[in-house]
Short mmCIF file of C-alpha atoms in Angstrom, two decimals:
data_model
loop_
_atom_site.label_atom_id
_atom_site.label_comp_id
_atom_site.label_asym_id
_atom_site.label_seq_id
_atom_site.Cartn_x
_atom_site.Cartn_y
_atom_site.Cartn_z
CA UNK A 67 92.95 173.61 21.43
CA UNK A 68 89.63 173.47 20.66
CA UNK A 69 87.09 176.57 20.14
CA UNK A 70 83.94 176.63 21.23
CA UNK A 71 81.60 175.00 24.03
CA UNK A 72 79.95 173.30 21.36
CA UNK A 73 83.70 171.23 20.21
CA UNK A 74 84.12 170.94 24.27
CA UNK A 75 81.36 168.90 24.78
CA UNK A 76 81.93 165.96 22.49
CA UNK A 77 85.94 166.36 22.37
CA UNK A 78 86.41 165.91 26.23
CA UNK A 79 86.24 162.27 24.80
CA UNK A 80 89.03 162.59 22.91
CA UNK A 81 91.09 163.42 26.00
CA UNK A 82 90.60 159.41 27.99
CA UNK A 83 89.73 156.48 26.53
CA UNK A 84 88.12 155.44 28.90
CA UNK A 85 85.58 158.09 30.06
CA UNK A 86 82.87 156.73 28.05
CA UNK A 87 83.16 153.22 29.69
CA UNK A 88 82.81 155.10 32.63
CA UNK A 89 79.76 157.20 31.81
CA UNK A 90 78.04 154.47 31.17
CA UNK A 91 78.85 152.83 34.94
CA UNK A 92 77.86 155.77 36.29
CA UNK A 93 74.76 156.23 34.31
CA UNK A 94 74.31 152.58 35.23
CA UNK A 95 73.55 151.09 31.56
CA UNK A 96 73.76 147.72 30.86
CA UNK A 97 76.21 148.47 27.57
CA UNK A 98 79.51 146.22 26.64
CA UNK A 99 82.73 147.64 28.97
CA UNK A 100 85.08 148.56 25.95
CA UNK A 101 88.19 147.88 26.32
CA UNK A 102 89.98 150.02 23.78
CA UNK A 103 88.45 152.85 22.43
CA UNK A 104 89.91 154.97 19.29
CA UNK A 105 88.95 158.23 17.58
CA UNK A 106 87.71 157.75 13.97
CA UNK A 107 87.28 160.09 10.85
CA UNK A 108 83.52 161.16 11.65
CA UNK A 109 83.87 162.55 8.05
CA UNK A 110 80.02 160.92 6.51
CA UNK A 111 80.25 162.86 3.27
CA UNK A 112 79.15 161.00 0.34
CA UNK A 113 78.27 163.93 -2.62
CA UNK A 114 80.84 166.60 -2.24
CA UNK A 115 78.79 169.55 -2.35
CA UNK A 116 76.97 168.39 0.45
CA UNK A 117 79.56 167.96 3.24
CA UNK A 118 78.56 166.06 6.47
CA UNK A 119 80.55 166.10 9.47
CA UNK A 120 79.71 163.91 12.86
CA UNK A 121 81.08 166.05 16.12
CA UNK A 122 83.26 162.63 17.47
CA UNK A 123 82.87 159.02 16.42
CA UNK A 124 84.87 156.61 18.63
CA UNK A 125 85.13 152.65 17.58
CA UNK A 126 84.97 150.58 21.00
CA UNK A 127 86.32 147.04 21.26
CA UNK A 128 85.89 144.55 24.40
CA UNK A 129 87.79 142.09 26.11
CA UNK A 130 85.63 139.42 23.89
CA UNK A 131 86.23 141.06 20.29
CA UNK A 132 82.94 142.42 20.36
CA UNK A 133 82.92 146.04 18.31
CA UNK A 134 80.31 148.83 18.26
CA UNK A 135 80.93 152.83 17.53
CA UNK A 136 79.70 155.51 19.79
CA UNK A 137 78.35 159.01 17.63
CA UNK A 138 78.89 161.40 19.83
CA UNK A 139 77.15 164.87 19.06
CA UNK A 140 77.01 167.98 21.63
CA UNK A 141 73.40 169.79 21.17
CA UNK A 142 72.86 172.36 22.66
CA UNK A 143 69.63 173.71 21.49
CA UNK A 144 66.07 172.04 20.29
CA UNK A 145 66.85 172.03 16.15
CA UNK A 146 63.55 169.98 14.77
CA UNK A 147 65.87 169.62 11.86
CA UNK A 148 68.58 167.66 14.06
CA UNK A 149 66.86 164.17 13.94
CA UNK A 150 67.16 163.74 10.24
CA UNK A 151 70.76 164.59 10.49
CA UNK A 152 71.35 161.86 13.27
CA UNK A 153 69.14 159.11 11.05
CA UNK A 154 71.25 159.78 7.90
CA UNK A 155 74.94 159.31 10.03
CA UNK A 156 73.56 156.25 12.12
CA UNK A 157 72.60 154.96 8.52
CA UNK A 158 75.85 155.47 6.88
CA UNK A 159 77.68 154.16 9.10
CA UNK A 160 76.03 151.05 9.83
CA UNK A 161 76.60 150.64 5.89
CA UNK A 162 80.22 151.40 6.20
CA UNK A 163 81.76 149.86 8.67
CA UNK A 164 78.86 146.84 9.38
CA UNK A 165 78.95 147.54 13.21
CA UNK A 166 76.12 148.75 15.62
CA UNK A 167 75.93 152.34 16.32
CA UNK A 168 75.02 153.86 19.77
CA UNK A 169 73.94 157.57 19.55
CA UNK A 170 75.26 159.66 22.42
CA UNK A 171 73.90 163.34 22.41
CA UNK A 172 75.49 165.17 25.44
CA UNK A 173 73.76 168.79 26.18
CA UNK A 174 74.08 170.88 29.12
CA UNK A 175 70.30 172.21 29.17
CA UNK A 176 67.67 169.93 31.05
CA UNK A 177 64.96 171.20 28.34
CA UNK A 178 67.40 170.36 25.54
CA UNK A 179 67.87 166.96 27.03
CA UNK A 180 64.30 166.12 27.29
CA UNK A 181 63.11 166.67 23.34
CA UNK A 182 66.27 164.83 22.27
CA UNK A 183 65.73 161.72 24.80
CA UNK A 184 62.33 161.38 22.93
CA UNK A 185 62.11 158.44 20.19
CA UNK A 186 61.94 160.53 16.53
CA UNK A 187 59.38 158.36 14.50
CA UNK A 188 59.96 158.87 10.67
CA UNK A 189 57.02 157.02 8.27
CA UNK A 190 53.51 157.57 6.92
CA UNK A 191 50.76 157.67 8.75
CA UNK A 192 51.35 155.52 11.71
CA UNK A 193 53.75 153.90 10.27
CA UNK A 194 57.13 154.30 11.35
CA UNK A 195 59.84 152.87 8.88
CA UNK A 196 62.36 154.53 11.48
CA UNK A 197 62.41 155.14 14.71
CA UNK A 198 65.61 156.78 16.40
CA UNK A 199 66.64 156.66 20.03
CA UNK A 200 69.56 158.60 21.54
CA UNK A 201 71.54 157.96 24.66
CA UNK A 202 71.20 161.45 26.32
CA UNK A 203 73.97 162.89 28.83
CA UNK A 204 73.21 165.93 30.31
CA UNK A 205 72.20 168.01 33.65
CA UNK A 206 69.52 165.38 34.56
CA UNK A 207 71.75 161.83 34.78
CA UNK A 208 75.51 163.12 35.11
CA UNK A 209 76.21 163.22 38.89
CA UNK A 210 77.19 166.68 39.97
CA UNK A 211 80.67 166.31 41.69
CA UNK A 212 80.97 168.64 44.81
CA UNK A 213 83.36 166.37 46.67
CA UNK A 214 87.00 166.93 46.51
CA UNK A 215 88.32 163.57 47.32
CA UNK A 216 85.33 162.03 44.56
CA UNK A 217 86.74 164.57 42.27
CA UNK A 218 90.49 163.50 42.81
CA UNK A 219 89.52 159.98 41.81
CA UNK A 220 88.23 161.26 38.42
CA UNK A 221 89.27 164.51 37.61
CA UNK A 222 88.14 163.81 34.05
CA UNK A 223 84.50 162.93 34.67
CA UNK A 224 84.82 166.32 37.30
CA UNK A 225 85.44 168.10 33.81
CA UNK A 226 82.50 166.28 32.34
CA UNK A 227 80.27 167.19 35.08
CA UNK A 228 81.25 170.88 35.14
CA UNK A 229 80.66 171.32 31.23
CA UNK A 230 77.25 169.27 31.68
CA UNK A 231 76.23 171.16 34.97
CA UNK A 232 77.19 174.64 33.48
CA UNK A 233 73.75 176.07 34.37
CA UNK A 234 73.68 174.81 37.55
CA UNK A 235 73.16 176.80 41.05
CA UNK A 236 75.66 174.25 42.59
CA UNK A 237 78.32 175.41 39.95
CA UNK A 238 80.19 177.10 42.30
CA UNK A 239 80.44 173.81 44.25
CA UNK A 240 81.38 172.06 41.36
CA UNK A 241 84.17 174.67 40.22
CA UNK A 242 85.82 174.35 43.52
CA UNK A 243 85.83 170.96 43.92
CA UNK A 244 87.56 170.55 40.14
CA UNK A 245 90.26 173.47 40.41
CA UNK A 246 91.22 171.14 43.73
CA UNK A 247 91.29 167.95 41.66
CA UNK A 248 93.12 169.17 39.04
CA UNK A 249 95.71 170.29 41.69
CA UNK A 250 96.64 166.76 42.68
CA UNK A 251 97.71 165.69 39.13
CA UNK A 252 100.98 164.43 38.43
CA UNK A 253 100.76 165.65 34.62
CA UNK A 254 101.28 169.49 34.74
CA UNK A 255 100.26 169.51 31.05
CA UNK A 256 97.25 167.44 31.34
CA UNK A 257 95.86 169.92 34.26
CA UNK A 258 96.83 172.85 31.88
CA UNK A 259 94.62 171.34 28.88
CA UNK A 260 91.59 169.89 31.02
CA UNK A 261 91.52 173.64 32.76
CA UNK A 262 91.68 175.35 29.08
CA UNK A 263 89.46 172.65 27.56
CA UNK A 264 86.81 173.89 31.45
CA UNK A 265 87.10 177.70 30.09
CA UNK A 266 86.30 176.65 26.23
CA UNK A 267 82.82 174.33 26.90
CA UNK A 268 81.81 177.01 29.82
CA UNK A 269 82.28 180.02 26.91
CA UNK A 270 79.71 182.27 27.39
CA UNK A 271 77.71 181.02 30.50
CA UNK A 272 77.98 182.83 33.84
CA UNK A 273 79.69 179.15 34.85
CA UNK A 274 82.05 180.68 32.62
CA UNK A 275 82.58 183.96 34.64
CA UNK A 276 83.47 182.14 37.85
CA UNK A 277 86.22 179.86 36.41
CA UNK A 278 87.58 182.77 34.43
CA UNK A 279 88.15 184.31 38.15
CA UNK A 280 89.36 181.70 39.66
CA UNK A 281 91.82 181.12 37.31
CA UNK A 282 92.54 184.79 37.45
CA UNK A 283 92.74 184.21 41.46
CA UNK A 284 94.50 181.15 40.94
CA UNK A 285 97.51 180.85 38.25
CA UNK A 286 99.49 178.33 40.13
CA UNK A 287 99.12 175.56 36.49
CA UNK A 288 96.86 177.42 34.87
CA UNK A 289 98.05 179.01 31.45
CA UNK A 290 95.59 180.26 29.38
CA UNK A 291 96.70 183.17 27.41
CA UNK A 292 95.54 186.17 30.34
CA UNK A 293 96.60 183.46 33.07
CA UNK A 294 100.30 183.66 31.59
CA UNK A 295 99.55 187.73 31.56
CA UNK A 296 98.45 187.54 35.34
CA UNK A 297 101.51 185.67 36.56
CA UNK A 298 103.90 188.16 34.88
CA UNK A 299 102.27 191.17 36.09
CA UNK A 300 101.74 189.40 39.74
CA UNK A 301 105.24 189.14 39.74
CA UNK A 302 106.09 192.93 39.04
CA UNK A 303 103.09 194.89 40.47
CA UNK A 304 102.20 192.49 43.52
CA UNK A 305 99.37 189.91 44.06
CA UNK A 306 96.60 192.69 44.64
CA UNK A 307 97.12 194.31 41.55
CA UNK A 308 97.41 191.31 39.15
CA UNK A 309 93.77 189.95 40.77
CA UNK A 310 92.82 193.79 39.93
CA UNK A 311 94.36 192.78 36.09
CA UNK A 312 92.53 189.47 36.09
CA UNK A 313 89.16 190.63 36.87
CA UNK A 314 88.82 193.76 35.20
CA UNK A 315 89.81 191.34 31.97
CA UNK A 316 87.04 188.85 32.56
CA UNK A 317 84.65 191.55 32.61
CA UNK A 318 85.75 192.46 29.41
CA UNK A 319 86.03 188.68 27.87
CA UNK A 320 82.01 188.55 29.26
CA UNK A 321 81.22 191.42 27.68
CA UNK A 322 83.14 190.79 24.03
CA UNK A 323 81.59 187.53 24.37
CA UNK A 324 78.08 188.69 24.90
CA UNK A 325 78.25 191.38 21.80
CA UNK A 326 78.04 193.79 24.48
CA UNK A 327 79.69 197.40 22.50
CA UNK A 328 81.84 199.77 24.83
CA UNK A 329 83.39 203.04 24.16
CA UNK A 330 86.94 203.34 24.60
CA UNK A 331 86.42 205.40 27.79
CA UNK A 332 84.13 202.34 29.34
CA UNK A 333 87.16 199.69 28.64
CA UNK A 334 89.60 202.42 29.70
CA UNK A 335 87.76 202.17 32.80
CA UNK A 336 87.53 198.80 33.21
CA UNK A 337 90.78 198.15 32.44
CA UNK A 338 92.68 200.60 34.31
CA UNK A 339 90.54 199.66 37.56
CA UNK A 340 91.45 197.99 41.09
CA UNK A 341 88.71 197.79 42.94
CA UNK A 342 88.27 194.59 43.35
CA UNK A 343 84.76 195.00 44.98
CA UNK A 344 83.80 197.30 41.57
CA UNK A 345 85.07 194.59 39.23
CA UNK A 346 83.08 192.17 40.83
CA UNK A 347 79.98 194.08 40.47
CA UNK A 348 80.48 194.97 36.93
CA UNK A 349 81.57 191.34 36.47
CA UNK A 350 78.02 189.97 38.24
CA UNK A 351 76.27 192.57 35.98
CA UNK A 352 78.15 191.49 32.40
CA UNK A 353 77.22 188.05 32.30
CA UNK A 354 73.12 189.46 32.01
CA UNK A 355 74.11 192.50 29.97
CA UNK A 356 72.72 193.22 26.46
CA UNK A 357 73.41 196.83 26.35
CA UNK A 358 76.50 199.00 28.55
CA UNK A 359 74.46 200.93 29.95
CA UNK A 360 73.10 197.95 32.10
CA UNK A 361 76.57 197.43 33.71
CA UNK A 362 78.13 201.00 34.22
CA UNK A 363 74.43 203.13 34.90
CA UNK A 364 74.37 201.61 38.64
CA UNK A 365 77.04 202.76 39.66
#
């Protein structure tokens, strides 16, 4: 399973071959259809102490033989240092493997997406020996699914739309409409990873705090490690308590997450509560917090 937001957002690729045939139809760019697509070593390391890794490099093939590779990288911050990273990889592998190279950055920040959709000029003077240009995927061009029965029909692209949207005040919207999606799959074990692989690229993000809930709310396929917790305490202490259980351990998660310190009498409290009304406020209140005192002094 992967471990961060940041592996989410490039490795949701790894998960359907043909999601990134789709994101171009539905960013509606003229690019070849591949028809296969594969997962290659992004391993571009040439001098051993100076190890370079590429987040996800996929090799796509058409009906017609035609080849290209897609470079996926997730960004999710402005890193003026970035762009000379992406010029060396596009390099090296247009040396290696004698193919053209499409750049795909996918962030989940509008602001992000705007500095790295600009062209990065590299020269002297005003001349530009290189000039790089990145497909960019983000909040801006990936529609954000709210529909059920448009969700159903991709549940993967949902996913894709969720970890892109994750700042977005339709979230909740978008949540919903994937947990219901992910519900009519066939593949119990597919709907288990695309609901783990949700929870990873949301992390830290208050998108993050709602689908922790409703999986908490909602075990019926998930089984993330407190999800598998829930259903066994469900079973023995009743449905109230084990949302009680869920809850009170997202607020905690938020809070860990966040660097957020508590004494053991705060996570005593926390943890041993069941209002559900209380938990929600303290939940509401963690996913802001810097300090305890900014959760538990309200009350």
């Amino acid at each position: 399973m992967v471990g961060s937001s940041h592996e989410a957002l490039h490795r949701i690729f790894h998960h359907d071959s043909e999601l990134i045939g789709r994101t171009f139809q539905t960013l509606g760019l003229e690019l070849p259809t591949p028809d296969t697509v594969s997962v290659i070593s992004g391993d571009v390391t040439e001098i051993r102490p100076l190890e370079r890794r590429i987040d996800t490099l996929l090799r796509c093939e058409t009906v017609d033989g035609e080849a290209y590779l897609v470079l996926v990288e997730a960004q999710r911050g402005c890193d003026p240092d970035k762009p000379f990273s992406w010029m060396y990889y596009l390099a090296y592998l247009a040396d290696r493997y004698k193919l053209p190279v499409l750049l795909l950055v996918v962030c989940q920040d509008k602001r992000v997406a705007k500095w790295a959709s600009q062209p990065f000029k590299h020269g002297v003077g005003a001349w530009a020996a290189l000039t790089l240009r990145a497909l960019v995927v983000g909040p801006h061009n990936v529609p954000a699914v709210v529909d059920e029965e448009v969700a159903s029909r991709d549940v993967l692209l949902t996913v894709f739309s969720v970890l892109t949207h994750a700042n977005n005040a339709e979230i909740d919207a978008i949540l919903r409409a994937l947990v219901s999606a992910l519900k009519t799959l066939d593949d119990e074990e597919k709907a288990f990873d695309l609901a783990e692989l949700t929870l990873v690229g949301l992390e830290d993000t208050p998108a993050g705090a709602i689908w922790r809930q409703m999986m908490a709310m909602d075990t019926s396929f998930y089984r993330s490690s407190f999800s598998r917790q829930l259903r066994a305490e469900g079973r023995a202490e009743g449905l109230a308590e084990g949302s009680a259980e869920g809850r009170s351990d997202a607020v905690l998660r938020v809070l860990d997450k966040r660097g957020v310190v508590l004494s053991e009498e705060q996570r005593a409290r926390v943890a041993g509560c069941i209002d559900l009304d209380q938990l929600d406020a303290w939940l509401d209140r963690a996913v802001t917090a810097t300090r305890a005192s900014e959760v538990f002094d309200a009350d």
